[in-house]
Amino acid sequence: MPILKPDIRLEQRSSQTNINHKSSSMNILLLGSGGREHAFVWKLKQSPLCDALYVAPGNAGTATMATNVALNINDAAAVAAFVKENSIDMVISGPEEPLVRGLADQLKADPALQKLHFFGPGAEGAQLEGSKDFSKRFMARHNIPTAAYQTFSRDTLAEGIAYLEQHALPIVLKADGLAAGKGVVICQSREEAVQVFREMIEDLKFGEASAQVVVEAFLEGIELSMFVITNGKEYLLLPEAKDYKRIGEGDTGPNTGGMGAISPVSFADAVFMEKVDQRIIQPTIAGLAAEGIAYTGFIFFGLIKVGDEPFVIEYNARMGDPETEVVLPRLKSDLLSHLLAACEGRLGAEETIFDPRYACTVMLVSAGYPEAYEKGKVMTGLPEVRDSLCFHAGTKAEGGEVLTNGGRVLALTSYGATKAEALQKSFSAAETVQFEGKNYRRDIGFDLD
Ligand code: AMP
Ligand code: GLY
């Protein structure tokens, strides 16, 4: 099934600018299965540096452009065996879990894999995402602006409750560890905060991840996502994006993995971006270097603009989803060349080129998501989508058909000279694709100029 109509495909190919052709082409293993990974595949395949491309486990979309492999990405021995058998030159991790579990360290410790490039930090660097307490202490050490906080555990439960009882409202409670995007609770009363705090620590509401809890001041503002490619000393900025996390229009209802995204972000003007660079990005990279934390990978800065000032809400050790579905379409230069340069410690010579157009993505989701939902619904209309890129998120191919296979099903990305033009194309594509129970937000970008 064609993912792109030839006109769009050609346009994307010809706009790709490759700066560095010094190395010969590489066999690549990409880990993950979402819309982010399909967008990676789409971008990596445009690079002359890309030879064979494998995706573990991938989805119906990645299968049309690369080779899906059934591999448990959290099983380091299985990944190492695959890398050896298939002469893989570079592994790229889409999601955080393999990084936080130390996959990069485990592969690098294998004497037979000394030449392998792994794009993604080791367990120590991945703590920026894997432990909220680690990231807050890191920011404090390097004077990086973030909300005031204290961390508590079972041993300090009583102090924690006393802290909550005098805390300004609302109160933000965060499970220290990875909680599949669910570990943050914003409490409107102190009673609620104490109850949730106890559930997190005493009843392990989010498993071991909430054995430690970060209690944080609430910041009022508008959020945006920034991304860098770094080798722990130098970095390349990628286009910024804004994502829409809530299920309901007007940012209402429960949090999801992300219902849409847009880039560029109108309020991220040059003055603001300069503050982000000076106060947040530079001190973060310098802090990693000063602490001797080796870090080759993406850093995702979850930011909030309070008044005119940027603060860090969180770090992630990977790209965002669905932000990647607009960030990579706006990157005209060769992503793989940038990743290789980072792995080889020569990022300073790389230059990024951005597409000046807007890119937006609208996520089609299953009925019921983010609560219980059904899978296995037949999808139709995909070949009729003409002006958008269809990045598969939760899909699988079966008996010649494409079936839904997740809560988030399909990210429809479009370009436009204006935000309105890009959005109109994605909303039109969202009507063209059909499956039982399809839901999407019709107001992506509503809060931006
Ligand atoms: P996280 O899981 O850290 O991305 O947090 C989920 C969401 O909670 C963020 O995207 C914000 O919308 C919100 N959030 C987290 N921390 C704060 C804070 N200190 N102030 C206001 N909102 C927050
Ligand atoms: N879109 C937010 C995330 O990937 O965590």
Short mmCIF file of C-alpha atoms and ligand atoms in Angstrom, two decimals:
data_model
loop_
_atom_site.label_atom_id
_atom_site.label_comp_id
_atom_site.label_asym_id
_atom_site.label_seq_id
_atom_site.Cartn_x
_atom_site.Cartn_y
_atom_site.Cartn_z
CA MET A 1 0.00 0.00 0.00
CA PRO A 2 1.49 3.37 -0.91
CA ILE A 3 2.24 5.52 2.10
CA LEU A 4 2.85 8.65 0.08
CA LYS A 5 1.65 9.73 -3.30
CA PRO A 6 4.60 10.11 -5.69
CA ASP A 7 4.42 13.91 -5.78
CA ILE A 8 4.95 14.25 -2.03
CA ARG A 9 7.53 11.51 -2.01
CA LEU A 10 9.57 13.16 -4.75
CA GLU A 11 9.36 16.52 -3.11
CA GLN A 12 10.69 15.06 0.13
CA ARG A 13 13.50 13.22 -1.59
CA SER A 14 14.69 16.20 -3.56
CA SER A 15 14.57 18.54 -0.59
CA GLN A 16 16.84 16.30 1.43
CA THR A 17 20.25 17.91 1.73
CA ASN A 18 23.14 15.65 2.59
CA ILE A 19 26.12 17.30 4.08
CA ASN A 20 28.39 14.45 4.92
CA HIS A 21 28.99 11.50 2.61
CA LYS A 22 32.34 10.43 3.98
CA SER A 23 31.22 7.14 5.46
CA SER A 24 29.84 4.23 3.54
CA SER A 25 26.26 3.14 4.11
CA MET A 26 25.12 1.42 7.28
CA ASN A 27 22.81 -1.35 8.43
CA ILE A 28 20.47 0.05 11.04
CA LEU A 29 18.30 -1.43 13.77
CA LEU A 30 15.57 0.90 15.05
CA LEU A 31 13.77 -0.07 18.27
CA GLY A 32 10.08 0.70 18.78
CA SER A 33 6.66 0.38 17.16
CA GLY A 34 4.83 3.73 17.19
CA GLY A 35 4.20 6.71 14.96
CA ARG A 36 7.53 8.12 16.10
CA GLU A 37 9.32 5.06 14.75
CA HIS A 38 7.44 5.18 11.42
CA ALA A 39 8.51 8.82 11.07
CA PHE A 40 12.12 7.75 11.81
CA VAL A 41 11.91 5.06 9.15
CA TRP A 42 10.51 7.54 6.61
CA LYS A 43 13.36 9.95 7.33
CA LEU A 44 16.20 7.41 7.62
CA LYS A 45 15.23 5.80 4.31
CA GLN A 46 15.90 9.11 2.55
CA SER A 47 19.54 9.02 3.61
CA PRO A 48 22.23 7.71 1.25
CA LEU A 49 23.98 6.49 4.40
CA CYS A 50 21.14 4.03 5.09
CA ASP A 51 21.57 0.51 3.74
CA ALA A 52 19.41 -2.20 5.39
CA LEU A 53 16.87 -0.88 7.91
CA TYR A 54 15.28 -3.19 10.49
CA VAL A 55 12.58 -2.19 12.98
CA ALA A 56 11.89 -4.14 16.16
CA PRO A 57 9.00 -4.79 16.43
CA GLY A 58 7.61 -2.10 14.06
CA ASN A 59 4.05 -1.85 12.73
CA ALA A 60 2.13 -2.15 9.43
CA GLY A 61 3.52 1.20 8.28
CA THR A 62 7.18 0.49 9.00
CA ALA A 63 6.78 -2.88 7.21
CA THR A 64 6.16 -1.05 3.91
CA MET A 65 9.52 0.75 4.06
CA ALA A 66 11.78 -1.43 6.24
CA THR A 67 12.04 -4.97 7.61
CA ASN A 68 10.09 -5.60 10.79
CA VAL A 69 11.68 -8.08 13.17
CA ALA A 70 10.05 -9.81 16.13
CA LEU A 71 12.59 -9.01 18.82
CA ASN A 72 12.12 -8.25 22.51
CA ILE A 73 13.84 -4.86 22.70
CA ASN A 74 14.31 -5.19 26.45
CA ASP A 75 16.26 -8.43 26.05
CA ALA A 76 19.86 -7.26 25.61
CA ALA A 77 21.15 -10.73 24.70
CA ALA A 78 18.56 -11.07 21.93
CA VAL A 79 19.35 -7.60 20.58
CA ALA A 80 23.10 -8.36 20.67
CA ALA A 81 22.58 -11.62 18.79
CA PHE A 82 20.50 -9.86 16.11
CA VAL A 83 23.12 -7.13 15.75
CA LYS A 84 25.86 -9.71 15.18
CA GLU A 85 23.85 -11.89 12.79
CA ASN A 86 22.81 -8.97 10.63
CA SER A 87 26.01 -6.89 10.69
CA ILE A 88 24.19 -3.94 12.23
CA ASP A 89 26.30 -0.75 12.31
CA MET A 90 23.95 1.45 14.33
CA VAL A 91 21.15 0.87 16.85
CA ILE A 92 18.69 3.71 17.46
CA SER A 93 16.22 3.50 20.35
CA GLY A 94 12.84 5.15 19.85
CA PRO A 95 11.44 4.55 23.37
CA GLU A 96 13.03 5.19 26.78
CA GLU A 97 12.67 1.81 28.42
CA PRO A 98 15.64 0.05 26.79
CA LEU A 99 17.77 3.13 27.55
CA VAL A 100 16.81 3.31 31.22
CA ARG A 101 17.44 -0.46 31.52
CA GLY A 102 20.98 0.06 30.23
CA LEU A 103 20.81 -1.54 26.78
CA ALA A 104 23.50 0.82 25.44
CA ASP A 105 25.90 -0.17 28.26
CA GLN A 106 25.18 -3.86 27.82
CA LEU A 107 25.87 -3.79 24.09
CA LYS A 108 28.99 -1.67 24.50
CA ALA A 109 30.36 -4.12 27.08
CA ASP A 110 30.31 -6.92 24.48
CA PRO A 111 33.86 -7.31 23.07
CA ALA A 112 32.40 -8.31 19.69
CA LEU A 113 30.42 -5.05 19.43
CA GLN A 114 33.15 -2.47 19.92
CA LYS A 115 32.47 -0.89 16.53
CA LEU A 116 28.70 -0.68 17.00
CA HIS A 117 27.20 2.82 17.21
CA PHE A 118 24.35 3.07 19.70
CA PHE A 119 22.29 6.25 19.44
CA GLY A 120 20.79 6.75 22.88
CA PRO A 121 22.35 7.31 26.31
CA GLY A 122 23.51 4.65 28.75
CA ALA A 123 21.63 3.99 31.98
CA GLU A 124 23.33 6.85 33.82
CA GLY A 125 22.40 9.53 31.27
CA ALA A 126 18.92 8.04 30.82
CA GLN A 127 18.30 8.82 34.50
CA LEU A 128 17.41 12.30 33.23
CA GLU A 129 14.13 10.60 32.28
CA GLY A 130 14.23 7.47 34.43
CA SER A 131 14.31 9.31 37.77
CA LYS A 132 12.48 12.58 38.38
CA ASP A 133 14.50 13.02 41.57
CA PHE A 134 17.77 12.61 39.65
CA SER A 135 16.67 15.16 37.04
CA LYS A 136 15.53 17.67 39.67
CA ARG A 137 18.84 17.36 41.56
CA PHE A 138 20.73 17.70 38.29
CA MET A 139 18.83 20.91 37.46
CA ALA A 140 19.44 22.29 40.94
CA ARG A 141 23.20 21.63 40.65
CA HIS A 142 23.36 23.49 37.34
CA ASN A 143 20.95 26.34 38.12
CA ILE A 144 18.52 25.28 35.43
CA PRO A 145 15.10 26.87 35.97
CA THR A 146 12.45 24.38 37.11
CA ALA A 147 9.61 24.23 39.68
CA ALA A 148 10.57 24.13 43.39
CA TYR A 149 10.38 20.58 44.79
CA GLN A 150 11.12 18.07 47.54
CA THR A 151 11.44 14.29 47.27
CA PHE A 152 9.95 11.84 49.79
CA SER A 153 9.77 8.08 50.33
CA ARG A 154 8.37 5.65 52.93
CA ASP A 155 11.06 6.72 55.43
CA THR A 156 10.08 10.38 55.15
CA LEU A 157 6.31 9.94 54.77
CA ALA A 158 5.41 12.08 57.80
CA GLU A 159 7.68 14.92 56.70
CA GLY A 160 6.12 14.67 53.26
CA ILE A 161 2.60 15.03 54.64
CA ALA A 162 3.68 18.03 56.71
CA TYR A 163 5.24 19.53 53.56
CA LEU A 164 2.00 19.00 51.62
CA GLU A 165 -0.09 20.59 54.38
CA GLN A 166 1.66 23.92 53.96
CA HIS A 167 2.10 23.75 50.17
CA ALA A 168 0.47 26.23 47.77
CA LEU A 169 -2.25 24.81 45.48
CA PRO A 170 -2.40 23.09 43.09
CA ILE A 171 0.23 20.53 44.08
CA VAL A 172 2.01 18.36 41.52
CA LEU A 173 2.92 14.80 42.60
CA LYS A 174 5.28 12.79 40.42
CA ALA A 175 6.29 9.16 40.67
CA ASP A 176 10.09 9.15 40.61
CA GLY A 177 10.45 6.29 38.12
CA LEU A 178 9.03 5.41 34.69
CA ALA A 179 5.25 5.05 34.81
CA ALA A 180 4.32 4.88 31.11
CA GLY A 181 3.36 8.56 31.07
CA LYS A 182 0.86 8.13 33.92
CA GLY A 183 2.96 9.02 36.97
CA VAL A 184 2.00 12.71 37.33
CA VAL A 185 -1.03 13.75 39.40
CA ILE A 186 -2.06 17.39 39.77
CA CYS A 187 -4.02 17.83 43.01
CA GLN A 188 -6.41 20.73 43.59
CA SER A 189 -6.69 20.28 47.38
CA ARG A 190 -4.29 19.34 50.17
CA GLU A 191 -6.61 16.48 51.24
CA GLU A 192 -6.45 14.99 47.75
CA ALA A 193 -2.67 15.51 47.68
CA VAL A 194 -2.17 13.68 50.98
CA GLN A 195 -4.39 10.80 49.84
CA VAL A 196 -2.67 10.40 46.45
CA PHE A 197 0.76 10.81 48.09
CA ARG A 198 -0.04 7.94 50.50
CA GLU A 199 -1.37 5.77 47.65
CA MET A 200 1.77 6.39 45.65
CA ILE A 201 4.21 5.57 48.46
CA GLU A 202 2.31 3.11 50.68
CA ASP A 203 0.21 1.26 48.07
CA LEU A 204 2.72 1.69 45.21
CA LYS A 205 -0.03 3.15 43.00
CA PHE A 206 2.45 3.28 40.08
CA GLY A 207 4.45 0.24 41.19
CA GLU A 208 8.04 0.65 42.36
CA ALA A 209 8.14 3.86 40.27
CA SER A 210 6.17 5.63 43.03
CA ALA A 211 8.16 4.31 46.01
CA GLN A 212 9.75 7.76 45.79
CA VAL A 213 7.61 10.82 45.03
CA VAL A 214 8.65 14.28 43.87
CA VAL A 215 6.33 17.00 45.23
CA GLU A 216 6.50 19.98 42.93
CA ALA A 217 5.09 23.51 42.70
CA PHE A 218 2.53 24.00 39.93
CA LEU A 219 3.67 26.26 37.08
CA GLU A 220 1.03 28.15 35.14
CA GLY A 221 1.91 28.68 31.50
CA ILE A 222 2.01 27.24 28.00
CA GLU A 223 4.09 24.17 27.19
CA LEU A 224 6.42 23.37 24.32
CA SER A 225 8.87 20.64 23.41
CA MET A 226 12.47 21.21 22.33
CA PHE A 227 14.83 18.55 21.03
CA VAL A 228 18.56 18.23 20.57
CA ILE A 229 20.91 15.65 19.10
CA THR A 230 23.97 15.58 21.34
CA ASN A 231 27.25 13.76 21.91
CA GLY A 232 27.37 15.07 25.46
CA LYS A 233 29.55 18.04 24.54
CA GLU A 234 28.10 19.56 21.38
CA TYR A 235 24.52 19.62 20.21
CA LEU A 236 22.29 20.30 17.23
CA LEU A 237 18.89 21.88 17.81
CA LEU A 238 15.90 20.34 16.05
CA PRO A 239 12.68 22.23 15.27
CA GLU A 240 10.47 22.94 18.30
CA ALA A 241 6.96 21.53 18.59
CA LYS A 242 3.84 21.72 20.72
CA ASP A 243 1.86 18.60 21.48
CA TYR A 244 -1.73 18.17 22.64
CA LYS A 245 -1.89 15.64 25.46
CA ARG A 246 -5.51 15.64 26.60
CA ILE A 247 -8.14 13.46 24.93
CA GLY A 248 -10.76 16.22 24.73
CA GLU A 249 -11.06 19.40 22.72
CA GLY A 250 -10.03 22.55 24.56
CA ASP A 251 -7.43 20.48 26.48
CA THR A 252 -10.01 18.64 28.62
CA GLY A 253 -10.29 15.09 29.94
CA PRO A 254 -7.57 12.57 30.74
CA ASN A 255 -3.99 12.65 29.46
CA THR A 256 -3.09 10.51 26.46
CA GLY A 257 0.19 9.68 24.74
CA GLY A 258 -0.52 12.72 22.54
CA MET A 259 -3.39 13.62 20.18
CA GLY A 260 -1.54 15.88 17.76
CA ALA A 261 1.37 18.26 17.37
CA ILE A 262 2.43 21.35 15.48
CA SER A 263 5.71 23.00 14.48
CA PRO A 264 6.85 25.79 14.46
CA VAL A 265 5.34 27.15 17.69
CA SER A 266 4.30 30.79 17.36
CA PHE A 267 5.17 31.92 20.89
CA ALA A 268 8.68 30.42 20.69
CA ASP A 269 10.13 33.61 19.19
CA ALA A 270 13.84 34.42 18.87
CA VAL A 271 14.07 36.15 22.26
CA PHE A 272 12.42 33.23 24.05
CA MET A 273 14.50 30.64 22.18
CA GLU A 274 17.66 32.48 23.14
CA LYS A 275 16.67 32.20 26.80
CA VAL A 276 15.94 28.49 26.35
CA ASP A 277 19.34 27.97 24.76
CA GLN A 278 21.32 30.02 27.29
CA ARG A 279 19.55 29.02 30.49
CA ILE A 280 18.45 25.48 29.77
CA ILE A 281 20.06 23.70 26.84
CA GLN A 282 23.65 24.91 27.24
CA PRO A 283 23.78 24.33 31.03
CA THR A 284 22.25 20.86 30.57
CA ILE A 285 24.92 19.76 28.08
CA ALA A 286 27.68 21.45 30.08
CA GLY A 287 26.33 19.79 33.24
CA LEU A 288 26.50 16.33 31.67
CA ALA A 289 30.06 16.98 30.52
CA ALA A 290 31.14 18.43 33.89
CA GLU A 291 29.73 15.41 35.74
CA GLY A 292 31.41 12.98 33.36
CA ILE A 293 28.10 11.52 32.19
CA ALA A 294 28.67 10.17 28.67
CA TYR A 295 25.59 10.99 26.59
CA THR A 296 25.07 10.30 22.91
CA GLY A 297 21.42 10.61 22.02
CA PHE A 298 18.42 12.85 21.89
CA ILE A 299 17.42 15.08 24.76
CA PHE A 300 13.77 16.16 24.81
CA PHE A 301 13.18 19.24 26.92
CA GLY A 302 9.57 19.47 28.11
CA LEU A 303 9.32 23.21 28.74
CA ILE A 304 6.74 25.63 30.04
CA LYS A 305 6.68 29.38 29.33
CA VAL A 306 5.64 31.23 32.46
CA GLY A 307 5.19 34.91 31.59
CA ASP A 308 8.18 35.31 29.28
CA GLU A 309 10.45 32.87 31.10
CA PRO A 310 11.20 29.22 30.27
CA PHE A 311 11.18 26.43 32.90
CA VAL A 312 11.86 22.72 32.55
CA ILE A 313 8.89 20.45 33.32
CA GLU A 314 10.80 17.30 32.47
CA TYR A 315 13.64 15.79 30.48
CA ASN A 316 13.24 12.75 28.25
CA ALA A 317 16.11 10.70 26.87
CA ARG A 318 14.40 10.18 23.50
CA MET A 319 12.26 11.95 20.93
CA GLY A 320 8.61 12.75 21.67
CA ASP A 321 5.59 11.08 20.12
CA PRO A 322 3.70 12.66 18.27
CA GLU A 323 6.23 15.55 18.11
CA THR A 324 8.61 13.45 15.97
CA GLU A 325 5.87 13.23 13.34
CA VAL A 326 6.22 17.00 12.77
CA VAL A 327 9.86 17.57 13.78
CA LEU A 328 11.40 15.11 11.30
CA PRO A 329 9.23 16.29 8.38
CA ARG A 330 10.62 19.78 9.07
CA LEU A 331 14.25 18.59 9.08
CA LYS A 332 15.59 18.92 5.54
CA SER A 333 19.16 17.90 6.31
CA ASP A 334 20.20 14.26 6.67
CA LEU A 335 19.18 12.90 10.08
CA LEU A 336 21.40 9.85 9.75
CA SER A 337 24.42 11.99 8.97
CA HIS A 338 23.71 13.95 12.17
CA LEU A 339 23.32 10.79 14.27
CA LEU A 340 26.53 9.29 12.89
CA ALA A 341 28.42 12.53 13.53
CA ALA A 342 27.19 12.48 17.14
CA CYS A 343 28.33 8.86 17.58
CA GLU A 344 31.74 9.73 16.10
CA GLY A 345 32.16 12.83 18.27
CA ARG A 346 32.23 15.33 15.41
CA LEU A 347 28.88 17.06 15.74
CA GLY A 348 30.50 20.51 15.52
CA ALA A 349 30.93 20.12 11.75
CA GLU A 350 27.25 19.27 11.15
CA GLU A 351 24.61 21.74 10.09
CA THR A 352 20.87 21.32 10.20
CA ILE A 353 18.51 22.73 7.60
CA PHE A 354 14.83 23.22 8.49
CA ASP A 355 11.83 23.41 6.21
CA PRO A 356 10.23 26.83 6.78
CA ARG A 357 6.72 25.46 6.27
CA TYR A 358 4.36 24.50 9.05
CA ALA A 359 3.92 20.83 9.80
CA CYS A 360 1.04 19.52 11.87
CA THR A 361 -0.08 16.05 12.81
CA VAL A 362 -3.52 14.82 13.86
CA MET A 363 -3.70 11.48 15.66
CA LEU A 364 -6.56 9.08 14.95
CA VAL A 365 -7.34 7.01 18.05
CA SER A 366 -9.58 4.08 18.96
CA ALA A 367 -12.97 4.54 20.67
CA GLY A 368 -12.51 4.52 24.45
CA TYR A 369 -8.81 5.49 24.39
CA PRO A 370 -7.05 6.38 26.75
CA GLU A 371 -9.18 3.96 28.81
CA ALA A 372 -10.09 0.48 27.53
CA TYR A 373 -10.43 0.21 23.74
CA GLU A 374 -10.89 -2.51 21.11
CA LYS A 375 -8.31 -3.52 18.52
CA GLY A 376 -8.58 -5.31 15.19
CA LYS A 377 -10.85 -2.84 13.34
CA VAL A 378 -10.39 -2.81 9.56
CA MET A 379 -8.97 0.47 8.25
CA THR A 380 -9.97 1.83 4.85
CA GLY A 381 -9.23 4.96 2.86
CA LEU A 382 -5.46 5.06 3.44
CA PRO A 383 -4.57 4.97 -0.28
CA GLU A 384 -6.92 7.92 -0.89
CA VAL A 385 -4.95 10.22 1.40
CA ARG A 386 -3.13 12.48 -1.07
CA ASP A 387 -1.77 15.52 0.72
CA SER A 388 -0.62 14.03 4.03
CA LEU A 389 1.96 11.61 5.31
CA CYS A 390 0.34 8.62 7.06
CA PHE A 391 2.53 7.55 9.96
CA HIS A 392 1.20 4.34 11.46
CA ALA A 393 1.14 4.23 15.26
CA GLY A 394 -0.91 1.21 16.37
CA THR A 395 -1.59 -0.88 13.27
CA LYS A 396 -0.91 -4.36 11.97
CA ALA A 397 -1.19 -5.96 8.55
CA GLU A 398 -3.27 -9.13 8.34
CA GLY A 399 -4.72 -10.96 5.34
CA GLY A 400 -4.04 -8.06 2.99
CA GLU A 401 -5.78 -5.58 5.28
CA VAL A 402 -4.55 -3.01 7.77
CA LEU A 403 -6.11 -3.42 11.22
CA THR A 404 -6.07 -1.13 14.24
CA ASN A 405 -3.70 -2.47 16.89
CA GLY A 406 -3.49 0.18 19.60
CA GLY A 407 -5.07 3.20 21.24
CA ARG A 408 -3.23 5.64 19.04
CA VAL A 409 -3.68 4.33 15.49
CA LEU A 410 -2.46 6.76 12.84
CA ALA A 411 -0.70 10.15 12.77
CA LEU A 412 -1.66 12.25 9.73
CA THR A 413 1.03 14.84 9.06
CA SER A 414 0.67 17.71 6.58
CA TYR A 415 2.67 20.71 5.45
CA GLY A 416 1.30 24.18 4.84
CA ALA A 417 2.49 27.70 4.16
CA THR A 418 0.29 28.59 7.13
CA LYS A 419 -0.81 26.69 10.21
CA ALA A 420 -4.39 26.73 8.92
CA GLU A 421 -3.43 25.19 5.59
CA ALA A 422 -1.44 22.38 7.22
CA LEU A 423 -4.27 21.63 9.66
CA GLN A 424 -6.94 21.67 6.96
CA LYS A 425 -5.06 18.95 5.04
CA SER A 426 -4.70 16.75 8.13
CA PHE A 427 -8.36 17.17 9.13
CA SER A 428 -9.41 16.30 5.58
CA ALA A 429 -7.21 13.16 5.71
CA ALA A 430 -8.72 12.33 9.10
CA GLU A 431 -12.13 12.16 7.38
CA THR A 432 -10.80 10.06 4.50
CA VAL A 433 -9.41 7.27 6.70
CA GLN A 434 -12.17 5.13 8.22
CA PHE A 435 -12.34 2.56 10.99
CA GLU A 436 -15.00 1.71 13.53
CA GLY A 437 -14.84 3.96 16.58
CA LYS A 438 -12.38 6.47 15.06
CA ASN A 439 -11.83 9.53 17.24
CA TYR A 440 -9.59 12.58 16.87
CA ARG A 441 -9.29 16.14 18.12
CA ARG A 442 -10.58 18.75 15.69
CA ASP A 443 -8.91 21.62 17.54
CA ILE A 444 -5.17 20.86 17.26
CA GLY A 445 -3.32 24.21 17.26
CA PHE A 446 -6.31 26.07 18.74
CA ASP A 447 -4.19 27.96 21.27
CA LEU A 448 -1.50 29.15 18.84
CA ASP A 449 -1.40 32.19 16.54
P1 AMP B 1 5.16 14.63 32.67
O1 AMP B 1 4.70 13.21 32.81
O2 AMP B 1 6.29 15.02 33.54
O3 AMP B 1 5.29 15.01 31.21
O4 AMP B 1 3.95 15.54 33.17
C1 AMP B 1 2.71 15.42 32.55
C2 AMP B 1 2.10 16.77 32.41
O5 AMP B 1 1.81 17.28 33.72
C3 AMP B 1 3.00 17.82 31.79
O6 AMP B 1 3.01 17.77 30.39
C4 AMP B 1 2.35 19.07 32.30
O7 AMP B 1 1.20 19.38 31.54
C5 AMP B 1 1.92 18.68 33.68
N1 AMP B 1 2.91 19.12 34.68
C6 AMP B 1 3.96 18.43 35.14
N2 AMP B 1 4.65 19.15 36.04
C7 AMP B 1 4.02 20.34 36.16
C8 AMP B 1 4.23 21.53 36.94
N3 AMP B 1 5.24 21.61 37.79
N4 AMP B 1 3.38 22.54 36.77
C9 AMP B 1 2.34 22.45 35.91
N5 AMP B 1 2.07 21.38 35.18
C10 AMP B 1 2.90 20.32 35.28
N1 GLY B 2 4.59 13.77 23.54
C1 GLY B 2 5.18 13.62 24.80
C2 GLY B 2 6.04 12.45 24.95
O1 GLY B 2 6.46 11.82 24.00
O2 GLY B 2 6.38 12.11 26.08
#
